PDB file of C-alpha atoms and ligand atoms in Angstrom:
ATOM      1  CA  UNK A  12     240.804  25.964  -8.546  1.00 54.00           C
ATOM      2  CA  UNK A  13     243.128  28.701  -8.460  1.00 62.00           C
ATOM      3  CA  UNK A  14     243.438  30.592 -12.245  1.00 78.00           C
ATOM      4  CA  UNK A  15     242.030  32.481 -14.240  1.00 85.00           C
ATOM      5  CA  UNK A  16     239.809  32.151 -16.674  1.00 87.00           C
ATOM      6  CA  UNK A  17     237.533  34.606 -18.867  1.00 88.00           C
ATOM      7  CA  UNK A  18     233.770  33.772 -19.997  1.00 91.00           C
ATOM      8  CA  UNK A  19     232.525  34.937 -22.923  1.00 91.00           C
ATOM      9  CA  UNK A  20     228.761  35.133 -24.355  1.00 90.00           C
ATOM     10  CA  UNK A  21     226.209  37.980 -26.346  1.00 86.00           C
ATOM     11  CA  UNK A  22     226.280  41.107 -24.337  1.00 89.00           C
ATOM     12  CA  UNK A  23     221.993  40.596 -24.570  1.00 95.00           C
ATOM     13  CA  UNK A  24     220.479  37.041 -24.770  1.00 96.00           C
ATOM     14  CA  UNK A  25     216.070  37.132 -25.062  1.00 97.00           C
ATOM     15  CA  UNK A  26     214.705  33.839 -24.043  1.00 96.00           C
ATOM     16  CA  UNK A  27     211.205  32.335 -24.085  1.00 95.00           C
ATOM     17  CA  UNK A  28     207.939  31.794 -25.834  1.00 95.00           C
ATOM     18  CA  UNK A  29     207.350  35.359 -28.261  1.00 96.00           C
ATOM     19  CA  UNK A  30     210.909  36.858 -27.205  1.00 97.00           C
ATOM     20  CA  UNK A  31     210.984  37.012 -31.637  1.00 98.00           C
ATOM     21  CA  UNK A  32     208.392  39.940 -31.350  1.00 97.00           C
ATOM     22  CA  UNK A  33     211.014  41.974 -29.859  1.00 98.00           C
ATOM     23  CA  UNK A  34     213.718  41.585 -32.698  1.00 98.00           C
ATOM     24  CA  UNK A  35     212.613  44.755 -34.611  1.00 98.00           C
ATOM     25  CA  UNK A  36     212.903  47.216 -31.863  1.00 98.00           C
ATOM     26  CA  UNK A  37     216.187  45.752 -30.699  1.00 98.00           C
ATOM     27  CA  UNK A  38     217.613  46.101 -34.584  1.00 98.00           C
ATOM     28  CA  UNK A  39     216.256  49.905 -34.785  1.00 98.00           C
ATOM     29  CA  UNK A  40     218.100  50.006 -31.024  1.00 98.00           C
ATOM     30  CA  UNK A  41     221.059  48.864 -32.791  1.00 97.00           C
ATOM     31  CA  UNK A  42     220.832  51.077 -35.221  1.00 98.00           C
ATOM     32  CA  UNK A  43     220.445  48.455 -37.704  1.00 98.00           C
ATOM     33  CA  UNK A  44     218.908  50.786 -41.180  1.00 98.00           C
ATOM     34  CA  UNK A  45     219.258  47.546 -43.558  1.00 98.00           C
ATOM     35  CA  UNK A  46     219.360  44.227 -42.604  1.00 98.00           C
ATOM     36  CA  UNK A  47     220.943  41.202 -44.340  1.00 98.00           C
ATOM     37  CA  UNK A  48     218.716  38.008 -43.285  1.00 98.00           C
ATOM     38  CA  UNK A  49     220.558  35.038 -43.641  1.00 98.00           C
ATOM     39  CA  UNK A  50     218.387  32.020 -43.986  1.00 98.00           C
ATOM     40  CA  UNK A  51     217.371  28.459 -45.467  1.00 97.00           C
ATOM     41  CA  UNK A  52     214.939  28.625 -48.404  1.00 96.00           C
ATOM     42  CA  UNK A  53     212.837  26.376 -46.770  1.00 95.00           C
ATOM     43  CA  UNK A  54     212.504  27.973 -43.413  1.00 96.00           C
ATOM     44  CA  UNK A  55     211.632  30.974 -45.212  1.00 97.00           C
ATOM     45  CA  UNK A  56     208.415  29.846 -47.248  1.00 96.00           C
ATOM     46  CA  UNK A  57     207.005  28.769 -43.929  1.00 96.00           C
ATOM     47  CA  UNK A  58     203.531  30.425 -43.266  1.00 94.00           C
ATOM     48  CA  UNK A  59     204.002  32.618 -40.089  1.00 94.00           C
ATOM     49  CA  UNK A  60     207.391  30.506 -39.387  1.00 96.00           C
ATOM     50  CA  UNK A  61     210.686  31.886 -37.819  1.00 98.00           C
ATOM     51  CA  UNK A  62     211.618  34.103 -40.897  1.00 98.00           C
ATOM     52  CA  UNK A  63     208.216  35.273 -41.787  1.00 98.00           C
ATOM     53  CA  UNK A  64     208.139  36.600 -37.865  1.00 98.00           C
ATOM     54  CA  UNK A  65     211.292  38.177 -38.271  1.00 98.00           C
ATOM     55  CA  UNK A  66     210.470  40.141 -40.842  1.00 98.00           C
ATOM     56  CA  UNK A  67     207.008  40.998 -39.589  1.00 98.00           C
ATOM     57  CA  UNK A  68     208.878  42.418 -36.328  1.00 98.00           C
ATOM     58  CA  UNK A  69     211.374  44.522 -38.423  1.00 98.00           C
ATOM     59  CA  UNK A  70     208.652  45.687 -40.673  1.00 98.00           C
ATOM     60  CA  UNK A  71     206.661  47.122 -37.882  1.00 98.00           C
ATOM     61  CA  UNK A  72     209.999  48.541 -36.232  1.00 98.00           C
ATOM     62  CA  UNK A  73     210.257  50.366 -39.859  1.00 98.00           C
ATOM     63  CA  UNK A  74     213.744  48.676 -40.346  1.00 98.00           C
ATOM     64  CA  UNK A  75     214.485  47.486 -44.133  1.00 98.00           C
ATOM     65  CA  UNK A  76     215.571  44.366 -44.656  1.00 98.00           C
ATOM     66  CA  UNK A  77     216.851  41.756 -47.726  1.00 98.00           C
ATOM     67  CA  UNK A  78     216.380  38.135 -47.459  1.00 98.00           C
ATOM     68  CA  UNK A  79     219.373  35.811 -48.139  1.00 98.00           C
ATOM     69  CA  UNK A  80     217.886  32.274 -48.621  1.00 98.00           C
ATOM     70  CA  UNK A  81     221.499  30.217 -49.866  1.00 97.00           C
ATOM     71  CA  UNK A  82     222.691  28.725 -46.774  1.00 98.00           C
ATOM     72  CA  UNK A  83     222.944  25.478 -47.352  1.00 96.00           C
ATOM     73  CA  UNK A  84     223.589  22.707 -44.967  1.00 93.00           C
ATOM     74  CA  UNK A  85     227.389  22.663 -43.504  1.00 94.00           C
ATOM     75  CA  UNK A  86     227.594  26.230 -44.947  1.00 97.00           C
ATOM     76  CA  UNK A  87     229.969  26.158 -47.934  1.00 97.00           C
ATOM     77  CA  UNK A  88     232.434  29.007 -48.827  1.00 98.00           C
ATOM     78  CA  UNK A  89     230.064  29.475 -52.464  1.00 98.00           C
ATOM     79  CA  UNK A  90     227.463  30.453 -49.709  1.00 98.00           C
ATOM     80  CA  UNK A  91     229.178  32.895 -47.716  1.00 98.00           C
ATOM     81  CA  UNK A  92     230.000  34.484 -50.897  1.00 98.00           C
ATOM     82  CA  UNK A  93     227.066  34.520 -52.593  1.00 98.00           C
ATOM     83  CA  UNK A  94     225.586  36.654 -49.296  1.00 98.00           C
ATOM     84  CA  UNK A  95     228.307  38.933 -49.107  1.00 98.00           C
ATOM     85  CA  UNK A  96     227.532  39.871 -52.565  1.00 98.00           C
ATOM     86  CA  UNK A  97     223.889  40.511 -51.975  1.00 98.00           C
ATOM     87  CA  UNK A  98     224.919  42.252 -48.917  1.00 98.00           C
ATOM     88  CA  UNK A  99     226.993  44.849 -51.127  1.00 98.00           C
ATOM     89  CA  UNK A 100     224.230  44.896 -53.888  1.00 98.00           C
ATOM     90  CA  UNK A 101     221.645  45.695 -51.080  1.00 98.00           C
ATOM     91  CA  UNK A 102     223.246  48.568 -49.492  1.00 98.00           C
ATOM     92  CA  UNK A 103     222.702  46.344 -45.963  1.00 98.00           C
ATOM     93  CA  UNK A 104     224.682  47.533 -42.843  1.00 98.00           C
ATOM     94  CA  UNK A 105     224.273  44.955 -40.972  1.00 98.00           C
ATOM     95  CA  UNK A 106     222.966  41.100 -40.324  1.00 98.00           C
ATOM     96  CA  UNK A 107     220.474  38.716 -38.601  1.00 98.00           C
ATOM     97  CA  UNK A 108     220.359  35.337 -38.811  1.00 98.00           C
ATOM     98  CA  UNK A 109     217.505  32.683 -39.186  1.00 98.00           C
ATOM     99  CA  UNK A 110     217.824  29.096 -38.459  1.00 97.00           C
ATOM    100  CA  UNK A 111     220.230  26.555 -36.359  1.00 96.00           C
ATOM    101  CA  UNK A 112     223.653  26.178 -36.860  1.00 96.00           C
ATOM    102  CA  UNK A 113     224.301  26.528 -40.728  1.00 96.00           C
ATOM    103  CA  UNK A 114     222.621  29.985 -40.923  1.00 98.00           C
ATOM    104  CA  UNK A 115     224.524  31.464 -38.043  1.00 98.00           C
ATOM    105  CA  UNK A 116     227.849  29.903 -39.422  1.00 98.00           C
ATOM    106  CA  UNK A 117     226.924  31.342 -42.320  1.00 98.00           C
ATOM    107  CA  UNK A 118     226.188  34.809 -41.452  1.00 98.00           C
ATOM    108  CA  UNK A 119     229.159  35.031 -39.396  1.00 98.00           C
ATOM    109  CA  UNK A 120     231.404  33.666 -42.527  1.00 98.00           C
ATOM    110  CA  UNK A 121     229.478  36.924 -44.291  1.00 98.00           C
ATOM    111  CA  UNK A 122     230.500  39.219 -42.010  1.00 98.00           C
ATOM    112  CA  UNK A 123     233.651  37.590 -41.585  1.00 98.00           C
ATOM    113  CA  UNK A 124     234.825  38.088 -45.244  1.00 98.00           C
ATOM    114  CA  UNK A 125     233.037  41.727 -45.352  1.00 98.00           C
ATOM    115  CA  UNK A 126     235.476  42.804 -42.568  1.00 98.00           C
ATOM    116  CA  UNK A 127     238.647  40.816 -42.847  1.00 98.00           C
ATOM    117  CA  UNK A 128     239.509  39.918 -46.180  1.00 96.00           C
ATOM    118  CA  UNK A 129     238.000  37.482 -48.776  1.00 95.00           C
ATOM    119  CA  UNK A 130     240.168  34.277 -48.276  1.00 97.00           C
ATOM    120  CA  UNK A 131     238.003  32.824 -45.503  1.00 98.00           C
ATOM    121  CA  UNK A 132     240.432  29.901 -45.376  1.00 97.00           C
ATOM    122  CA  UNK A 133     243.224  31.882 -44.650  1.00 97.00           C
ATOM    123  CA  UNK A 134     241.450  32.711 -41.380  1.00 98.00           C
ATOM    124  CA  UNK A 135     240.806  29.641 -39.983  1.00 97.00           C
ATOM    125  CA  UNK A 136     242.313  29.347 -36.075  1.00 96.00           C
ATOM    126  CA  UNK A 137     241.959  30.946 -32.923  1.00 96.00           C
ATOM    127  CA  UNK A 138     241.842  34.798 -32.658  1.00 96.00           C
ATOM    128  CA  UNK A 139     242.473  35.464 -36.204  1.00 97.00           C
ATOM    129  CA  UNK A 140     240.150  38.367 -37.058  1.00 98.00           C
ATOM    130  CA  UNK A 141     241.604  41.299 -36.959  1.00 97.00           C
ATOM    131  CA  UNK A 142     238.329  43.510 -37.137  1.00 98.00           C
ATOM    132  CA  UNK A 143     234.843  43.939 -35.844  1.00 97.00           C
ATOM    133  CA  UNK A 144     231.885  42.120 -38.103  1.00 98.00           C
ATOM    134  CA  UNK A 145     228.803  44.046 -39.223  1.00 98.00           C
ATOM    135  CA  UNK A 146     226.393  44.190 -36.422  1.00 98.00           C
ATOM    136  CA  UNK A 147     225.001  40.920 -35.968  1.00 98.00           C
ATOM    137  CA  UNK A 148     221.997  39.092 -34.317  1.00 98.00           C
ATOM    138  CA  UNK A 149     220.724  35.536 -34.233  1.00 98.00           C
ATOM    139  CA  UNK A 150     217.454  34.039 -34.195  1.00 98.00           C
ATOM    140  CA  UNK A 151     217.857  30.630 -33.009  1.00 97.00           C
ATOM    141  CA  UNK A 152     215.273  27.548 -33.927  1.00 97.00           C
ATOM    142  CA  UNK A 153     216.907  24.138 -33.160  1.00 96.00           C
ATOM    143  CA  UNK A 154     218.387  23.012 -29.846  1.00 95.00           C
ATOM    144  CA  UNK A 155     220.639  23.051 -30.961  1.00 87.00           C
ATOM    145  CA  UNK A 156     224.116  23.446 -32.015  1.00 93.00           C
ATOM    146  CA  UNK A 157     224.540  26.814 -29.704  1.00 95.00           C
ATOM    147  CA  UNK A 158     225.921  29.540 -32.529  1.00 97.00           C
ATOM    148  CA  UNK A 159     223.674  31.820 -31.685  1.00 97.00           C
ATOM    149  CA  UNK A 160     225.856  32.130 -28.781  1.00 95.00           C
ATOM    150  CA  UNK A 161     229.391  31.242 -29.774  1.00 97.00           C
ATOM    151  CA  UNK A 162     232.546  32.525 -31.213  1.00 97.00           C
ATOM    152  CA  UNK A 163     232.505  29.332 -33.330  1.00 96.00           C
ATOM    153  CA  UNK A 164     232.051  29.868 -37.506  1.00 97.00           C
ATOM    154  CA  UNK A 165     232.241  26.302 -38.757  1.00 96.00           C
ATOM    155  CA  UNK A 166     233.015  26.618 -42.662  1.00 97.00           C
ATOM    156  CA  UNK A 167     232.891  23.967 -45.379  1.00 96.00           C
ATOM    157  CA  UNK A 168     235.600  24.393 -48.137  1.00 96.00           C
ATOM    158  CA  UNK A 169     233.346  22.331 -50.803  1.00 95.00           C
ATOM    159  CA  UNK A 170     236.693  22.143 -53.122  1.00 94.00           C
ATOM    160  CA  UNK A 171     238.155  19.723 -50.508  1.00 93.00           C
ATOM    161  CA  UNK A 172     235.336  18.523 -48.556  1.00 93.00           C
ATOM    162  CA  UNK A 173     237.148  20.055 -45.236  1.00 93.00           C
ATOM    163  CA  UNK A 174     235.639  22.062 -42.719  1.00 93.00           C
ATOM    164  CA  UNK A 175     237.430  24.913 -40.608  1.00 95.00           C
ATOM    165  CA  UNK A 176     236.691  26.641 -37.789  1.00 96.00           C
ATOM    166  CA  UNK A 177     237.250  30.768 -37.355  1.00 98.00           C
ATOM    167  CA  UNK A 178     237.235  30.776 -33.765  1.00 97.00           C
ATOM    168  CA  UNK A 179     237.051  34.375 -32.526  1.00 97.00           C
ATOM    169  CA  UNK A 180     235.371  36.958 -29.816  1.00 97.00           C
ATOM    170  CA  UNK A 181     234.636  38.971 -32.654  1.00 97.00           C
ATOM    171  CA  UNK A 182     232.065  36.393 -34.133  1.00 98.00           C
ATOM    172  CA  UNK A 183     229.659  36.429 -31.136  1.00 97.00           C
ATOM    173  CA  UNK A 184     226.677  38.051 -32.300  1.00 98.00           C
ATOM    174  CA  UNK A 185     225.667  41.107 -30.542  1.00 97.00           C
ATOM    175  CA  UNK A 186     222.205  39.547 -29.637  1.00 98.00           C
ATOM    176  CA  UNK A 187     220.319  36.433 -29.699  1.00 97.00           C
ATOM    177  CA  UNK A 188     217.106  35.396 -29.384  1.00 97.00           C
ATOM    178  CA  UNK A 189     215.752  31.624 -28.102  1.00 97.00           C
ATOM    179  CA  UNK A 190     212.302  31.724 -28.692  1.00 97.00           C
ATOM    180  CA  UNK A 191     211.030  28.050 -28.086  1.00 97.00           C
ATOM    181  CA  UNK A 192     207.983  28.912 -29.925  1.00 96.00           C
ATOM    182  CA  UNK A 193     209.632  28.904 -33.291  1.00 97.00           C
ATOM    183  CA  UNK A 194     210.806  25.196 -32.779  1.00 97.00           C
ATOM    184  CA  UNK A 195     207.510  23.705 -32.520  1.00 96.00           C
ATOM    185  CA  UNK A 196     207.070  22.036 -36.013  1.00 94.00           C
ATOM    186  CA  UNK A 197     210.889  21.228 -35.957  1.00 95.00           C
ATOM    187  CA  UNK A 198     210.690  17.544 -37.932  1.00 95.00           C
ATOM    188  CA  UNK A 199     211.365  14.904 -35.229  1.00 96.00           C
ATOM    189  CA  UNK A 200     214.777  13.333 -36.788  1.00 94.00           C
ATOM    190  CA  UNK A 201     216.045  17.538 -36.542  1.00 95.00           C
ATOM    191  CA  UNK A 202     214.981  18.150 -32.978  1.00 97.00           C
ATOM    192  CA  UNK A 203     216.665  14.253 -32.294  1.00 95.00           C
ATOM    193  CA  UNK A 204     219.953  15.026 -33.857  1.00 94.00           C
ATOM    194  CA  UNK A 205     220.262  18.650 -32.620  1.00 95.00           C
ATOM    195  CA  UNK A 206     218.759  17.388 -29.093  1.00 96.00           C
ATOM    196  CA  UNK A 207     222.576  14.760 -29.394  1.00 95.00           C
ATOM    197  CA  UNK A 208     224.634  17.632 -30.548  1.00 95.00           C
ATOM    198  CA  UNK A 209     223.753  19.879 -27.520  1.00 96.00           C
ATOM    199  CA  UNK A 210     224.321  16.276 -25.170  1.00 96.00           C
ATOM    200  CA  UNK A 211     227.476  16.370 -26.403  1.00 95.00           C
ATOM    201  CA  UNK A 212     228.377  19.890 -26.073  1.00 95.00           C
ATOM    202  CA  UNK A 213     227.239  19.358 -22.417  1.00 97.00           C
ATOM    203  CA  UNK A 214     229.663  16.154 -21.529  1.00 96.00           C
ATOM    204  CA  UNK A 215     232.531  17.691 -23.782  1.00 95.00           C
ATOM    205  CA  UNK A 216     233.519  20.744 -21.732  1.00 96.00           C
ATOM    206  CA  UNK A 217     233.020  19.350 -18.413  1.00 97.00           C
ATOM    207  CA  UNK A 218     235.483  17.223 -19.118  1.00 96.00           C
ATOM    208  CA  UNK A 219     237.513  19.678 -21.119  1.00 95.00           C
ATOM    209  CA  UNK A 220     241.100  20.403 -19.491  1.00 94.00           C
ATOM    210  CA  UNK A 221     239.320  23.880 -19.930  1.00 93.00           C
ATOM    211  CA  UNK A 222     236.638  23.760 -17.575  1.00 95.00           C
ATOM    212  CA  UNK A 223     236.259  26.233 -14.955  1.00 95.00           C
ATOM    213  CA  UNK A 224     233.193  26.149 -12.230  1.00 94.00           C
ATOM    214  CA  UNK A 225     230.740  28.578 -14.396  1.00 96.00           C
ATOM    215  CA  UNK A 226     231.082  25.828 -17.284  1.00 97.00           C
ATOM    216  CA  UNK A 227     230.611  23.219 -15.089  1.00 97.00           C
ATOM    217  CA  UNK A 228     227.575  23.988 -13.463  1.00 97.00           C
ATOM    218  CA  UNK A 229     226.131  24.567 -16.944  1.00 97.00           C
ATOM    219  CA  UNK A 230     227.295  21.469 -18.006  1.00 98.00           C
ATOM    220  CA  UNK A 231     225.568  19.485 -14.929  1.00 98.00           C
ATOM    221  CA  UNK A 232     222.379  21.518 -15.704  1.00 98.00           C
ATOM    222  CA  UNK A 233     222.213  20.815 -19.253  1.00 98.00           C
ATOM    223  CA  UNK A 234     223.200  16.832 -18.885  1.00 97.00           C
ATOM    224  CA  UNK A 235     219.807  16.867 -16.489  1.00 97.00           C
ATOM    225  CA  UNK A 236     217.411  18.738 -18.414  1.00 98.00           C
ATOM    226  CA  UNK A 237     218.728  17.087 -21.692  1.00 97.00           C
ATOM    227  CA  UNK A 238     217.752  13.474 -20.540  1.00 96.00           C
ATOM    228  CA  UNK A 239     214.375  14.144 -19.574  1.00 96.00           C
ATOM    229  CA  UNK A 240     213.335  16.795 -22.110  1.00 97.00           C
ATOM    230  CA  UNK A 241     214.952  15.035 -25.450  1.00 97.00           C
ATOM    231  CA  UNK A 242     212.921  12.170 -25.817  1.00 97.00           C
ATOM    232  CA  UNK A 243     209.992  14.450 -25.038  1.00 97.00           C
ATOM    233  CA  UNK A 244     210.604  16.776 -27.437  1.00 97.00           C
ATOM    234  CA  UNK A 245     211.099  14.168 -29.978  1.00 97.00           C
ATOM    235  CA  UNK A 246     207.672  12.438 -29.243  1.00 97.00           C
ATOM    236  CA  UNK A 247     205.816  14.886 -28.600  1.00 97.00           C
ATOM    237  CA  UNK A 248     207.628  18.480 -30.466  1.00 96.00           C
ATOM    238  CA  UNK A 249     204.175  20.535 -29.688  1.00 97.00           C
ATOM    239  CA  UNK A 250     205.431  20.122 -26.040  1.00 97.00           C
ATOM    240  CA  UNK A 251     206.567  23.732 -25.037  1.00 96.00           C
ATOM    241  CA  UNK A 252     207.863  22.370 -21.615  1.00 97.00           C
ATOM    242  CA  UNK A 253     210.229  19.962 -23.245  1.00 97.00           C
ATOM    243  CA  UNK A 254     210.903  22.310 -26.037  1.00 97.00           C
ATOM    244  CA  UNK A 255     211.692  24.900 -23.137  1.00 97.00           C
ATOM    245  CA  UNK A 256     213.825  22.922 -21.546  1.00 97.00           C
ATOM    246  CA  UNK A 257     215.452  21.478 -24.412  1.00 97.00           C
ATOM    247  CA  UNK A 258     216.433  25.606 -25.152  1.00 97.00           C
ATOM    248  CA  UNK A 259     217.288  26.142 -21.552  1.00 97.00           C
ATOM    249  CA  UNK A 260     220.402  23.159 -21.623  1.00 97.00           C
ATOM    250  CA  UNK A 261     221.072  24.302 -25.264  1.00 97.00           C
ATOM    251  CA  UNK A 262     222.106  27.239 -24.295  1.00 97.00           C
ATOM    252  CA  UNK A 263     223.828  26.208 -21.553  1.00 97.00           C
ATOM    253  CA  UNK A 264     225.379  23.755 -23.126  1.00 97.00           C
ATOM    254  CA  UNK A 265     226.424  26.846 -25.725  1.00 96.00           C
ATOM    255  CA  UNK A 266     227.771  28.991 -22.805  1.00 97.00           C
ATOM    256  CA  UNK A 267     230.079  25.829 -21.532  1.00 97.00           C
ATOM    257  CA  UNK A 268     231.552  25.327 -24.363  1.00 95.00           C
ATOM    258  CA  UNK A 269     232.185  28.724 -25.425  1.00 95.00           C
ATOM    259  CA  UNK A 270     234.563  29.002 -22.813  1.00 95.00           C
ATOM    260  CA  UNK A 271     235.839  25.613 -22.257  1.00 94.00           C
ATOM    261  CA  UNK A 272     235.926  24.085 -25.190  1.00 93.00           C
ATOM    262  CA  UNK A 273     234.766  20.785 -27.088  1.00 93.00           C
ATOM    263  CA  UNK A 274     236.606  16.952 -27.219  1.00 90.00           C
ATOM    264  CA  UNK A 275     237.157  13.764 -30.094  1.00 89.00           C
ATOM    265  CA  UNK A 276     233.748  13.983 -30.776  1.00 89.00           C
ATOM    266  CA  UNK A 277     233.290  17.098 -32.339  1.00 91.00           C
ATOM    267  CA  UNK A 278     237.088  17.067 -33.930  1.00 89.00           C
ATOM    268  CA  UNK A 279     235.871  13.391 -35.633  1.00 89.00           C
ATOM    269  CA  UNK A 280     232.608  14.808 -36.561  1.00 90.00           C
ATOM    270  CA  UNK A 281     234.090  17.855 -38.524  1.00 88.00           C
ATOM    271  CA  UNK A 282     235.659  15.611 -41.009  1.00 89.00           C
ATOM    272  CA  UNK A 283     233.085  13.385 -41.308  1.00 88.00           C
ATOM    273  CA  UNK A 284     230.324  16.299 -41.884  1.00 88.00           C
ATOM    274  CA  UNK A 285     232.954  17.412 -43.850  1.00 87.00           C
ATOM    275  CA  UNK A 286     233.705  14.533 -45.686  1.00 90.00           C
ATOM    276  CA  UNK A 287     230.576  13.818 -46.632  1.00 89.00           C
ATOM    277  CA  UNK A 288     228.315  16.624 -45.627  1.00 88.00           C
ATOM    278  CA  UNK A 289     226.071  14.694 -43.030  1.00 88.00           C
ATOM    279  CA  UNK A 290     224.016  16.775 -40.788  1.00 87.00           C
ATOM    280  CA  UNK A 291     226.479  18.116 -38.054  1.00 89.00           C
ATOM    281  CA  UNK A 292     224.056  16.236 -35.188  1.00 86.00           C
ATOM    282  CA  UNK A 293     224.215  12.801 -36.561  1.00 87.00           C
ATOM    283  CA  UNK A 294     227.636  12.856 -36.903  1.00 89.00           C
ATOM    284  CA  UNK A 295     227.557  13.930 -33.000  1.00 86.00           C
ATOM    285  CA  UNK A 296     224.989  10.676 -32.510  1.00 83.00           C
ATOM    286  CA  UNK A 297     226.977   8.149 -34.428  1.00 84.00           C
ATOM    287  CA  UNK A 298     230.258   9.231 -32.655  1.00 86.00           C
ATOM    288  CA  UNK A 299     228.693   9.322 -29.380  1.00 79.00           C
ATOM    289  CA  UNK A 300     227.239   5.923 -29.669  1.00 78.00           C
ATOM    290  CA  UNK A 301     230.356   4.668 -31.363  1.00 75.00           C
ATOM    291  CA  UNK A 302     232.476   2.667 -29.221  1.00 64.00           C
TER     292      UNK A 302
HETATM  293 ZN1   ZN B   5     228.234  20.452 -32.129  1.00 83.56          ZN
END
C-alpha cells in the first residue's frame, strides 16, 4: 500500500478492571470545575454501579458535578436539548458520559449544539463542526458500540423517525475509560447485541475501501477475540476474562472503524433503528444474519 492515511483516536484511553477510580483526578487534570454527567436513569439508581462510581471518584477529586439522566435509547434531538439546558442552568464547563452508545451520542449532541449552533440537523455530514466541544470524557459499559472512542454522534430526529450522523474529529472525547468491571451485571440480551454490533464493526472496515494496515490488524484481532469471548460473556457475564476480552476487540473494533469506516450493515441499520427505534445491536444482528 502506498498512500496516506491519518488515524484518529482519544489523545488518553484507561483500560482495565478499576481504571473508573481514576476519572476524578483526570477531570480536576482537565481542569474540569463542573461536570455535566450524561446518563440513563436506570444506570444511575444502580447501587455502587458505573454512575454511582463516577461520581464517588469526582467527589473525592473535589470536582462538582450535575447528573443528566434523559438519554434515552437512539438519543433523540428532545434529549440533547433537554441536557444542554441543564448544562446552562448548572453553570457546568464541561461533560462526562455514562453508559454505551446512546449516552456518548448524546453527550456529544450536547456539546455539539453548545458550541456550534442549535439546529443539530443542519450539521449532519462529515467535518461539519466548526468549533471545539466542551471538554469531554467517556465512561464506557457495553462492548460495545465504540463511541467512547469515535468521531461518530448518531442522532435520532424523533419528528421523522431518521437518524443522522455528525461525523467529526472534534467529537472524540478527550478521554475514555474501559473499565470491564462496570459491565459485569450487563443483562445477557445487552452484552449479546452489543457483543454483534462490535462483530460487525470488526468485518466492516476490513473490508472497507478505507482500510489501511493499522485498521486491519485491529480488525483481525477483534474478529478472534470476539468469537471466543461473546458467547462467554453472554453465558457466563461475571466472567472478567471474557468481559476483558470482549473490551479489548471493542475497542479495537472502535479504533478500525474510526478510521476506515463502516459498510450496508450499519447504513441499513440506521434507518431501521431509526425507523422504529430498535436497539442499535439488534438491528446489527438481524442484518448480519439476514441473507
Ligand atoms: Zn454499530
Amino acid at each position: 500500500m502506498n498512500r496516506q492515511f491519518d488515524f484518529l483516536m482519544p489523545s488518553v484511553n484507561f483500560f482495565g478492571p478499576g481504571v473508573i477510580e481514576k476519572i476524578g483526578d483526570r477531570a480536576k487534570m482537565l481542569g474540569m470545575h463542573k461536570v455535566l454527567v450524561v446518563t440513563q436513569d436506570n444506570l444511575a439508581a444502580i447501587d455502587n454501579g458505573p454512575v454511582k462510581q463516577t461520581l464517588a471518584s469526582l467527589e473525592k477529586a473535589g470536582v462538582d458535578y450535575a447528573v443528566f439522566t434523559g438519554v434515552e435509547p437512539n438519543p433523540k434531538i428532545r434529549n440533547i436539548k433537554a441536557g444542554k439546558k441543564m448544562y446552562e442552568d448548572e453553570g457546568c464547563d464541561s461533560i462526562i458520559t455514562v453508559g454505551g452508545g446512546s449516552a456518548h451520542d448524546c453527550g456529544k449532541g450536547i456539546g455539539i449544539i453548545l458550541t456550534n449552533g442549535d439546529d443539530i440537523t443542519k450539521l449532519a455530514g462529515i467535518e461539519t463542526l466548526k468549533n471545539p466541544l466542551p471538554p469531554l470524557m467517556a465512561v464506557n459499559t457495553t462492548a460495545g458500540t465504540g463511541s467512547e472512542l469515535t468521531r461518530h454522534a448518531v442522532i435520532t430526529n424523533e419528528k421523522d423517525h431518521l437518524k443522522f450522523v455528525v461525523v467529526s474529529w472534534r467529537n472524540i472525547p478527550l478521554v475514555s475509560f474501559n473499565d470491564p468491571m462496570l459491565m459485569l451485571d450487563v443483562p445477557q440480551s445487552v452484552t449479546a447485541a452489543t457483543g454483534c454490533d462490535a462483530f460487525v464493526q470488526a468485518i466492516e472496515p476490513y473490508v472497507s475501501v478505507d482500510h489501511n494496515p493499522i485498521t486491519d490488524s485491529q480488525c483481525k484481532e477483534a474478529i478472534q477475540l470476539i468469537q471466543t469471548a461473546l458467547p462467554e460473556a453472554v453465558a457466563n457475564g461475571h466472567n472478567i476474562e471474557a468481559r476483558t476480552k470482549m473490551v479489548e476487540a471493542e475497542m479495537l473494533a472502535g479504533m478500525a472503524f474510526n478510521n476506515a469506516n463502516l459498510g450496508y450493515v450499519h447504513a441499513m441499520a440506521h434507518q431501521l433503528g431509526g425507523q422504529y427505534d430498535a436497539p442499535h445491536g439488534v438491528c446489527c444482528a438481524l442484518l448480519l444474519t439476514t441473507r
